[in-house]
XYZ file of C-alpha atoms in Angstrom:
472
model
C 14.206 -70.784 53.345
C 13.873 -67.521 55.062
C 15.157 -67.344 59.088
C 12.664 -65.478 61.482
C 13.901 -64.473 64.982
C 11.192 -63.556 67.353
C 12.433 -59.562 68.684
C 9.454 -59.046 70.256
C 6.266 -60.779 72.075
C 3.461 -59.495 74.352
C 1.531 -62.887 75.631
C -0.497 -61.749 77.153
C -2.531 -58.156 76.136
C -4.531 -56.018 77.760
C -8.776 -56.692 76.890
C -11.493 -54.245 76.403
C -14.304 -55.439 78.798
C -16.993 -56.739 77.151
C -15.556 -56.830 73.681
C -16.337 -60.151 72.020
C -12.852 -60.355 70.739
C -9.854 -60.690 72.815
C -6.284 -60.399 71.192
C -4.213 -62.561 72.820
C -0.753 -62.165 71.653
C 1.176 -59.989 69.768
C 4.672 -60.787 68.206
C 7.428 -58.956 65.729
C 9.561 -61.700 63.996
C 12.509 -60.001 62.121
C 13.911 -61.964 58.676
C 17.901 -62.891 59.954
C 18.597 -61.893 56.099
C 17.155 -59.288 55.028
C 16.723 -57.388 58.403
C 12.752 -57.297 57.366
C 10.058 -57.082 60.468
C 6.574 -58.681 60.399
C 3.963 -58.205 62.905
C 1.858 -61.429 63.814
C -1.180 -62.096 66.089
C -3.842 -64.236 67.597
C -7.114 -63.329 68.336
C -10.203 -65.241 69.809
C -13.782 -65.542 70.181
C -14.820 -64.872 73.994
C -18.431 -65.048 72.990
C -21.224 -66.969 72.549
C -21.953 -66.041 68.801
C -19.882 -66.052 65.377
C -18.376 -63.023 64.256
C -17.970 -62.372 60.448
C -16.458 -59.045 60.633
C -12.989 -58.266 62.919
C -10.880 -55.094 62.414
C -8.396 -53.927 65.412
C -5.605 -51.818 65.608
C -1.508 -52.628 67.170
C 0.048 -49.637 68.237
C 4.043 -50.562 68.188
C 6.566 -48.235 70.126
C 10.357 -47.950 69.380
C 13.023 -47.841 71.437
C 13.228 -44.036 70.704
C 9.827 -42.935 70.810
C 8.665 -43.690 67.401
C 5.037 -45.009 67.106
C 3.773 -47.043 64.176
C -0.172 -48.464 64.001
C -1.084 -51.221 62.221
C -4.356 -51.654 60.695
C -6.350 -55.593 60.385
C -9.576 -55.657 58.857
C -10.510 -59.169 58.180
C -13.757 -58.663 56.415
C -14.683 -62.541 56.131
C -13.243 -63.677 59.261
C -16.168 -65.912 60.208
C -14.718 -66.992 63.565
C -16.618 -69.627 65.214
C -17.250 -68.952 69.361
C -14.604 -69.603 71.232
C -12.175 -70.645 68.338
C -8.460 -68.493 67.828
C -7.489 -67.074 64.783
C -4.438 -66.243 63.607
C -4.678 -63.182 60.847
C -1.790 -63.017 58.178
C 1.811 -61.666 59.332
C 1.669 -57.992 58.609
C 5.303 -56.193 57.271
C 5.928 -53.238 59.522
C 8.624 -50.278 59.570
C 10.265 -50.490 63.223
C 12.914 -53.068 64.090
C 13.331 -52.639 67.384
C 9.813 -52.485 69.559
C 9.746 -51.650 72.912
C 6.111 -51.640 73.691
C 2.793 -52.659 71.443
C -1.366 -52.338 72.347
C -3.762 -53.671 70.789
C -7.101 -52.090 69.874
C -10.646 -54.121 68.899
C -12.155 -51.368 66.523
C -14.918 -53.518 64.987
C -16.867 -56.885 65.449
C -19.250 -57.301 63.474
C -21.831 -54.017 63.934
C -20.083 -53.013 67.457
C -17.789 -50.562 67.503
C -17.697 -49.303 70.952
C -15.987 -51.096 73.726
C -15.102 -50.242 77.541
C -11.689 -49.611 78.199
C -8.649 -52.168 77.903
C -7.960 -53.615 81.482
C -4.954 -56.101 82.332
C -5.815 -59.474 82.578
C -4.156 -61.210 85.297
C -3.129 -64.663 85.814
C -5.824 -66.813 88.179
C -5.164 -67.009 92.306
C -3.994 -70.345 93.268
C -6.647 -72.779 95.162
C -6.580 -72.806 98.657
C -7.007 -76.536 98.328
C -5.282 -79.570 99.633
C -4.114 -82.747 97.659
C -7.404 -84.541 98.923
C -9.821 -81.612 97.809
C -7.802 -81.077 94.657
C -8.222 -84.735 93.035
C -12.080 -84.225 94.191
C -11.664 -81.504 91.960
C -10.139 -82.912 89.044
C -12.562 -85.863 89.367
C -15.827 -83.439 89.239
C -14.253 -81.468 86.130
C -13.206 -84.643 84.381
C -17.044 -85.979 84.553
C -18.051 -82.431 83.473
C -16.070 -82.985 80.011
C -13.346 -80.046 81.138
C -9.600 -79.966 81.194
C -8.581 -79.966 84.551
C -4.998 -79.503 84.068
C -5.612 -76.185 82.243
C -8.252 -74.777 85.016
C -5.662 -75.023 88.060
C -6.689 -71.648 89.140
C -9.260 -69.293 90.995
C -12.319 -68.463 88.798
C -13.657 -64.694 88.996
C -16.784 -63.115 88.116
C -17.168 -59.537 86.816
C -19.890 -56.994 85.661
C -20.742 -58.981 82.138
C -18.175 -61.744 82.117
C -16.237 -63.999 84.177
C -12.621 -65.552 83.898
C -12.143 -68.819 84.216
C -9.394 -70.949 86.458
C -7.607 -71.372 83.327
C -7.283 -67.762 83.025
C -9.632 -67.158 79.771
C -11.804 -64.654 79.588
C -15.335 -65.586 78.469
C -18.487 -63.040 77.376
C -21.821 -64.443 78.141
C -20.507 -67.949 78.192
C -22.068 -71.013 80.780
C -19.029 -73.018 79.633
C -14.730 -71.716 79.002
C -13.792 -71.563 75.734
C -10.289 -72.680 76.724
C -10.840 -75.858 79.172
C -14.199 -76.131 79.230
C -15.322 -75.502 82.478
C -18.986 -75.351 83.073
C -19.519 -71.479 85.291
C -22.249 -72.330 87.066
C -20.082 -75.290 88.914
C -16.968 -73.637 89.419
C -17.441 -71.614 93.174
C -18.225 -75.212 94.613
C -15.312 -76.823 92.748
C -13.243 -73.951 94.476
C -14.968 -75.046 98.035
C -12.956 -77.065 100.256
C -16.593 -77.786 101.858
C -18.328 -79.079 99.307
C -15.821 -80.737 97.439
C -14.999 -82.934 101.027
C -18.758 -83.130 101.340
C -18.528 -84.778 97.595
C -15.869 -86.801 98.342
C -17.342 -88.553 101.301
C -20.681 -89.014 99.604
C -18.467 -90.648 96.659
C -17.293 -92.773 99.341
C -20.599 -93.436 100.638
C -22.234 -94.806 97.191
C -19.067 -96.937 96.491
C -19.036 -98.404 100.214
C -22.856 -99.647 99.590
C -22.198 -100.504 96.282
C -19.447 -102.822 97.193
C -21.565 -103.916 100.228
C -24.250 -105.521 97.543
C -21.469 -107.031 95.371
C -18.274 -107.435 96.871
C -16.554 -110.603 98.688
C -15.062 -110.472 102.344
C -11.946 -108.780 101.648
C -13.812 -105.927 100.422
C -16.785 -105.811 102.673
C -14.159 -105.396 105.353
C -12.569 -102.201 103.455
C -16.460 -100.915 102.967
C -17.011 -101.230 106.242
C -13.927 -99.006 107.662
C -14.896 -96.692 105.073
C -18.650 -96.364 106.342
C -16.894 -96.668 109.948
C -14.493 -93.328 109.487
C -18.118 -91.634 107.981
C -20.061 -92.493 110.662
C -17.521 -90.850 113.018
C -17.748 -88.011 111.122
C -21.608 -88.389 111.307
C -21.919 -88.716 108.004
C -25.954 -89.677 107.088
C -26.558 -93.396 108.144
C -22.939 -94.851 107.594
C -23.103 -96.173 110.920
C -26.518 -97.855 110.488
C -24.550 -99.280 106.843
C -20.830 -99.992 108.842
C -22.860 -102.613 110.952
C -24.810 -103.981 108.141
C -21.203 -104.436 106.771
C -20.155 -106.513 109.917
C -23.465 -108.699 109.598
C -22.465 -109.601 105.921
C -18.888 -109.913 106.732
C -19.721 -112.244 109.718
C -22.400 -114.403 107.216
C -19.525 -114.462 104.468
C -17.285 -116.070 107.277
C -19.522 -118.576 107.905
C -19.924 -119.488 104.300
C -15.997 -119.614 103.820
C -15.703 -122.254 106.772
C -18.681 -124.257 104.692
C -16.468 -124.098 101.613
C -13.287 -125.413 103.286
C -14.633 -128.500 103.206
C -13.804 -128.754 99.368
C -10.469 -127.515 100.089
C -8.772 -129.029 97.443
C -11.549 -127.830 94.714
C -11.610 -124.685 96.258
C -7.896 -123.833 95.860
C -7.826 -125.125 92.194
C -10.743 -122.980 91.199
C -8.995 -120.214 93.254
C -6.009 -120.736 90.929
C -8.194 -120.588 88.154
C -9.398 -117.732 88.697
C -6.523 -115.620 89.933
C -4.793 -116.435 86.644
C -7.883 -115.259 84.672
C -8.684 -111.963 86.841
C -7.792 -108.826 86.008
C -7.348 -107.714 89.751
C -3.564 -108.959 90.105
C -2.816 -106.773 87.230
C -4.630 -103.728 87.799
C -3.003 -103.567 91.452
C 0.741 -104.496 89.937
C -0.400 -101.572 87.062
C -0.958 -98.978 89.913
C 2.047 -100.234 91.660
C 4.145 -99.191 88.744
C 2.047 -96.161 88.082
C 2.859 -94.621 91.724
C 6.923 -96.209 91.262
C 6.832 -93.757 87.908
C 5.580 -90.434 89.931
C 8.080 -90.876 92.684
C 10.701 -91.214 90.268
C 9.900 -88.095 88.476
C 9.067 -86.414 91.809
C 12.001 -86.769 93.273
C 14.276 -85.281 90.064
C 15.257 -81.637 90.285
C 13.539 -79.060 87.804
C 15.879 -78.799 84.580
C 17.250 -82.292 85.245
C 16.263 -85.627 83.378
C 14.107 -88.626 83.918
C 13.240 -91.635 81.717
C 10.653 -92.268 80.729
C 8.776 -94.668 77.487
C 11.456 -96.339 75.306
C 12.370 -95.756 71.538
C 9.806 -98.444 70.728
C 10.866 -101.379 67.719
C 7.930 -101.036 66.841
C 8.125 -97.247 65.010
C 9.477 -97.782 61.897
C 12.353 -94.700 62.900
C 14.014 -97.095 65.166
C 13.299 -100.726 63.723
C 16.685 -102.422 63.809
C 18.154 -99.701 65.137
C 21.009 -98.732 68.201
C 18.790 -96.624 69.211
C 15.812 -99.510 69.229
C 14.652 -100.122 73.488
C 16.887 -97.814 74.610
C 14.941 -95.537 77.358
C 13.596 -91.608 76.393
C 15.130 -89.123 78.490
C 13.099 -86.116 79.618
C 13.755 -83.016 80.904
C 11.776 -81.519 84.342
C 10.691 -78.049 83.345
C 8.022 -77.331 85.839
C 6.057 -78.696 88.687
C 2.593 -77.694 89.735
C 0.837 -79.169 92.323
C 0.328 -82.485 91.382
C 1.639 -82.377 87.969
C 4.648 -82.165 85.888
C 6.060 -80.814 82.440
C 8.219 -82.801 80.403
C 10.079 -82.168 77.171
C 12.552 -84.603 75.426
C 15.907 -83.846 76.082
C 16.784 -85.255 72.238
C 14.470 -84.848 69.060
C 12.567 -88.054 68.887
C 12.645 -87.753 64.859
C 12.299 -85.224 62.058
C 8.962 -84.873 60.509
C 6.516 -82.575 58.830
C 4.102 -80.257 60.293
C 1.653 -81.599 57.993
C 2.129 -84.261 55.115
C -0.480 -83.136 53.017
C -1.156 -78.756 53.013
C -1.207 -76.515 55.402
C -3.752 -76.553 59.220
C -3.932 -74.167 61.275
C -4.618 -76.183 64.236
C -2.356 -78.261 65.837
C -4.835 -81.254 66.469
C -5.272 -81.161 62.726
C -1.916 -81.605 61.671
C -0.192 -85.290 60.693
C 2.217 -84.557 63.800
C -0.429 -84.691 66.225
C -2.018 -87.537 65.001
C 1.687 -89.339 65.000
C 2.420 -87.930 68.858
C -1.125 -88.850 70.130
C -1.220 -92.567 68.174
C 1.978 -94.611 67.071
C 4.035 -92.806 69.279
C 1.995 -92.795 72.348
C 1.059 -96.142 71.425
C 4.469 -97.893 71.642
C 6.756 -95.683 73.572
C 4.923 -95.944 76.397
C 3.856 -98.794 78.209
C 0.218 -98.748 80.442
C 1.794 -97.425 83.538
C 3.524 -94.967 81.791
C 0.186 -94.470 79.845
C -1.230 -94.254 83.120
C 0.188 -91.069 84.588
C 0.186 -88.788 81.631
C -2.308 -86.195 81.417
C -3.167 -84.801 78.455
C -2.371 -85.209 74.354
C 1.518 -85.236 73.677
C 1.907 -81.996 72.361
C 5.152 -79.753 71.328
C 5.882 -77.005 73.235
C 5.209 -73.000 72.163
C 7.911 -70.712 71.335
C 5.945 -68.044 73.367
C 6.386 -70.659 76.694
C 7.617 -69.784 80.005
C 9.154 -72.970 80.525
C 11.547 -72.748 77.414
C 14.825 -71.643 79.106
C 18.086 -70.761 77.740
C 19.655 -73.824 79.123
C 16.835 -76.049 77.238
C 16.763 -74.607 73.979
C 19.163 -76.947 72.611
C 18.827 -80.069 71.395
C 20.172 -82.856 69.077
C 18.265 -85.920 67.527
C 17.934 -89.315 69.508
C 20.948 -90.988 69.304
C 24.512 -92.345 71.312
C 25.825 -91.874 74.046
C 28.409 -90.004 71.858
C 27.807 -85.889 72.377
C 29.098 -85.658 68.312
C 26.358 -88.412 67.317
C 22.945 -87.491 66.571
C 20.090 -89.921 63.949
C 18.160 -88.287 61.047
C 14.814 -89.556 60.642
C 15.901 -92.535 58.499
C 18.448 -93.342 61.562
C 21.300 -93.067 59.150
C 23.864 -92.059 61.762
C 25.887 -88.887 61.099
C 28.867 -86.909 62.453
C 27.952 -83.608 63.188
C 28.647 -81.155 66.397
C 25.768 -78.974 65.731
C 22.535 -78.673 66.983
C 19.582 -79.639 65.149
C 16.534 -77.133 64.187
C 12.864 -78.500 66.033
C 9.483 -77.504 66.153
C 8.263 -74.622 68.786
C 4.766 -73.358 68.300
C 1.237 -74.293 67.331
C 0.593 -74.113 64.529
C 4.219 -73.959 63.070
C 4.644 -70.137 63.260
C 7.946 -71.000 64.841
C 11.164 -73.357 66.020
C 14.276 -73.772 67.325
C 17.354 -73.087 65.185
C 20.581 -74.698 65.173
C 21.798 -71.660 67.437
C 18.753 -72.069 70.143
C 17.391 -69.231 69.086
C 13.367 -68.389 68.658
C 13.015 -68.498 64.573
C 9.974 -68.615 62.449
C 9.742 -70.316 58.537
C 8.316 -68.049 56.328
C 5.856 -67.262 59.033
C 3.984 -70.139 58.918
C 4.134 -71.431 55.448
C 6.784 -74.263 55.455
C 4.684 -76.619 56.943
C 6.172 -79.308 54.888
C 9.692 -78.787 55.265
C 11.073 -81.677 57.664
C 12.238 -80.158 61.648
C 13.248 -82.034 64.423
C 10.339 -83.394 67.019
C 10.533 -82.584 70.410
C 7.539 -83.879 72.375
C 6.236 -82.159 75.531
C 3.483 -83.992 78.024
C 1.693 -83.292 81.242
C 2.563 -86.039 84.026
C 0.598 -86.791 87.010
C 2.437 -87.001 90.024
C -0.556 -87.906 92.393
């Protein structure tokens, strides 16, 4: 099999306004062997309508001057709106590039676009950690992703880019997250989105005041109390509705202690059949997780889920209950980014052909089911946000000093498990998946290689998860 080393990536492009397609990367992966360069690329769909018919240009520049254009015209591209396509790697001449830009020449019958402008990334939110989980709450009941759209949203002459940092043409909802447009100035409102909290407050309150027992009456009731001081509707007319039921529930609890003895076997009863103490010990150990991987250092490691007996890679093994160490790559906001500091296991891409979607390939399905299933436990379960995913090779978080990694094993640095957990001596590194689909991975040296540019989908890497964590 054929090494690829990535010599050159441009993540993201310059856009011609109002063009339906939007290039969004642009790569050169040279062949380790034979000294052979191929250009690869992804494109996407900003639009609201299928396109059939894509051509564009890449103009690469070499490190001494020399230009070189390649030509795509993908005749039967039938891309769906708002899906990303990734055309066939493309041989090119140059083998060193300093420079590339990319050109939209044809999409279906347009062929004129504005000029290319830069796209930058979105402004932060000038939120706090209050307003922000208002936030996440209103995009999560909206269907959208609201750890991708972390961001300001902007509107332009034609189109608009979201807080994920997409751009979208004609759209009411992103592509990328799936933000609805119309919605997101308020969710960027400190306003409205207290406004929304404290009338989510409100209807709870009252809807705990018609159902609830004493103990949370009384919680309802400083809750409509600490509205009505803000003068929020008719809390204050609800607070002291609160105190009349609170005051009619005491008398109905001295009544009852007259069965004392009943009363504290049925109580019994039912504490050992409700799933209150649970939930509330669940939570506990929810919020014991996020300060523990608050408080470690970017770059340094955390456990977290165990190497579960029940996978079939560690049945019976050393390895089996020992605890997954994961390393901190980034913190935003009120999240975190994970990787495993070992490969979990080696697997395929994709047992059966090749996908060119990561949610479509036998990997996913194994992150996002068994895996998630029994390395985690429900806290754990609790706090992650997102699929398990692997990371990308064209990632800002991949460092130098993480690009290295051995398969689950020892303590022993010179110990590492294949995927059958038949333990081996070996001081190298082991080669993992980076990239989505596999257009790339790790090598044994850390470096950024690709395998046969995408079409060794079957051949068996290591698997180094990634996941979103919720720290709030």
């Amino acid at each position: 099999m054929s090494k690829y080393k990535i010599v050159y990536r441009d993540a993201n492009p310059s856009w011609q306004e109002l063009c339906p397609v939007r290039v969004l990367a642009v790569q050169v992966s040279r062949d380790t062997e034979t000294g052979a360069c191929f250009l690869q690329t992804k494109i996407v769909n900003v639009s609201t309508k299928p396109i059939s018919r894509i051509e564009f240009t890449v103009g690469l520049e070499g490190e001494g001057g020399e230009t070189e254009n390649v030509d795509f015209s993908l005749l039967d591209a039938d891309l769906p709106a708002g899906e990303v396509l990734r055309p066939k790697a493309v041989r090119i001449k140059l083998s060193v590039i300093t420079g590339s830009r990319a050109v939209v020449t044809r999409a279906d019958c347009e062929t004129s676009f504005d000029d290319p402008v830069d796209i930058d990334n979105p402004a932060p939110l000038a939120l706090n950690g209050i307003e922000e989980s208002e936030r996440d709450v209103l995009l999560s009941e909206m269907g959208a992703d609201a750890c991708k759209c972390s961001g300001v949203h902007s509107e332009h002459e034609g189109w608009w880019q979201c807080g994920c940092g997409a751009v979208n043409l004609k759209r009411g909802t992103c592509w990328n997250c799936g933000a609805v447009r119309e919605k997101l100035a308020d969710l960027e409102d400190a306003a409205f989105l207290d406004e929304s909290r404290r009338d989510r407050v409100y209807k709870t309150s009252v809807a705990i005041l018609e159902k609830g027992n004493r103990k949370e009456a009384e919680a309802a009731k400083e809750s409509l109390e600490r509205l009505a001081e803000q003068g929020y509707g008719d809390s204050g007319e609800k607070a002291r509705e609160a105190g009349a039921k609170i005051a009619n529930l005491s008398k109905r609890r001295k009544k009852i202690a007259v069965a004392a003895v009943a009363g504290i076997v049925l109580l019994a009863v039912m504490v050992a059949i409700s799933p209150l103490p649970s939930m509330l010990e669940a939570r506990a150990d929810m919020k014991a997780e996020q300060e523990k991987i608050e408080s470690v250092a970017i770059e340094q490691t955390v456990e977290l889920g165990t190497y579960s007996g029940e996978l079939s890679a560690y049945t019976g093994k050393d390895i089996e209950g020992q605890p997954i160490e994961w390393i901190v790559l980034h913190k935003e906001g009120d999240r975190a980014l994970l990787m495993t500091e070992h490969c979990i296991d080696e697997m395929e891409f994709n047992e059966n052909g090749d996908v060119w979607d990561f949610k479509s390939s036998s990997l996913y399905r194994y992150l996002n089911g068994p895996f998630i299933e029994y390395a985690f436990n429900d806290a754990e379960r609790g706090i992650l946000a997102g699929d398990v995913t692997i990371l990308d090779s064209w990632s800002d978080y991949l460092s130098e000093d993480n690009m290295y990694a051995t398969l689950a094993g020892t303590d022993v640095p010179e110990a590492w498990w294949a995927s059958d957990i038949e333990k081996c001596e070996d001081d190298s590194y082991g080669a993992y998946y980076a990239g989505q689909p596999l257009t790339s991975y790790i090598d044994e040296e850390g470096g950024i290689s690709c395998g046969d540019l995408g079409s060794t989908q079957d051949s068996t890497l290591g698997v180094r998860p990634a996941i979103w964590v919720k720290l709030n």
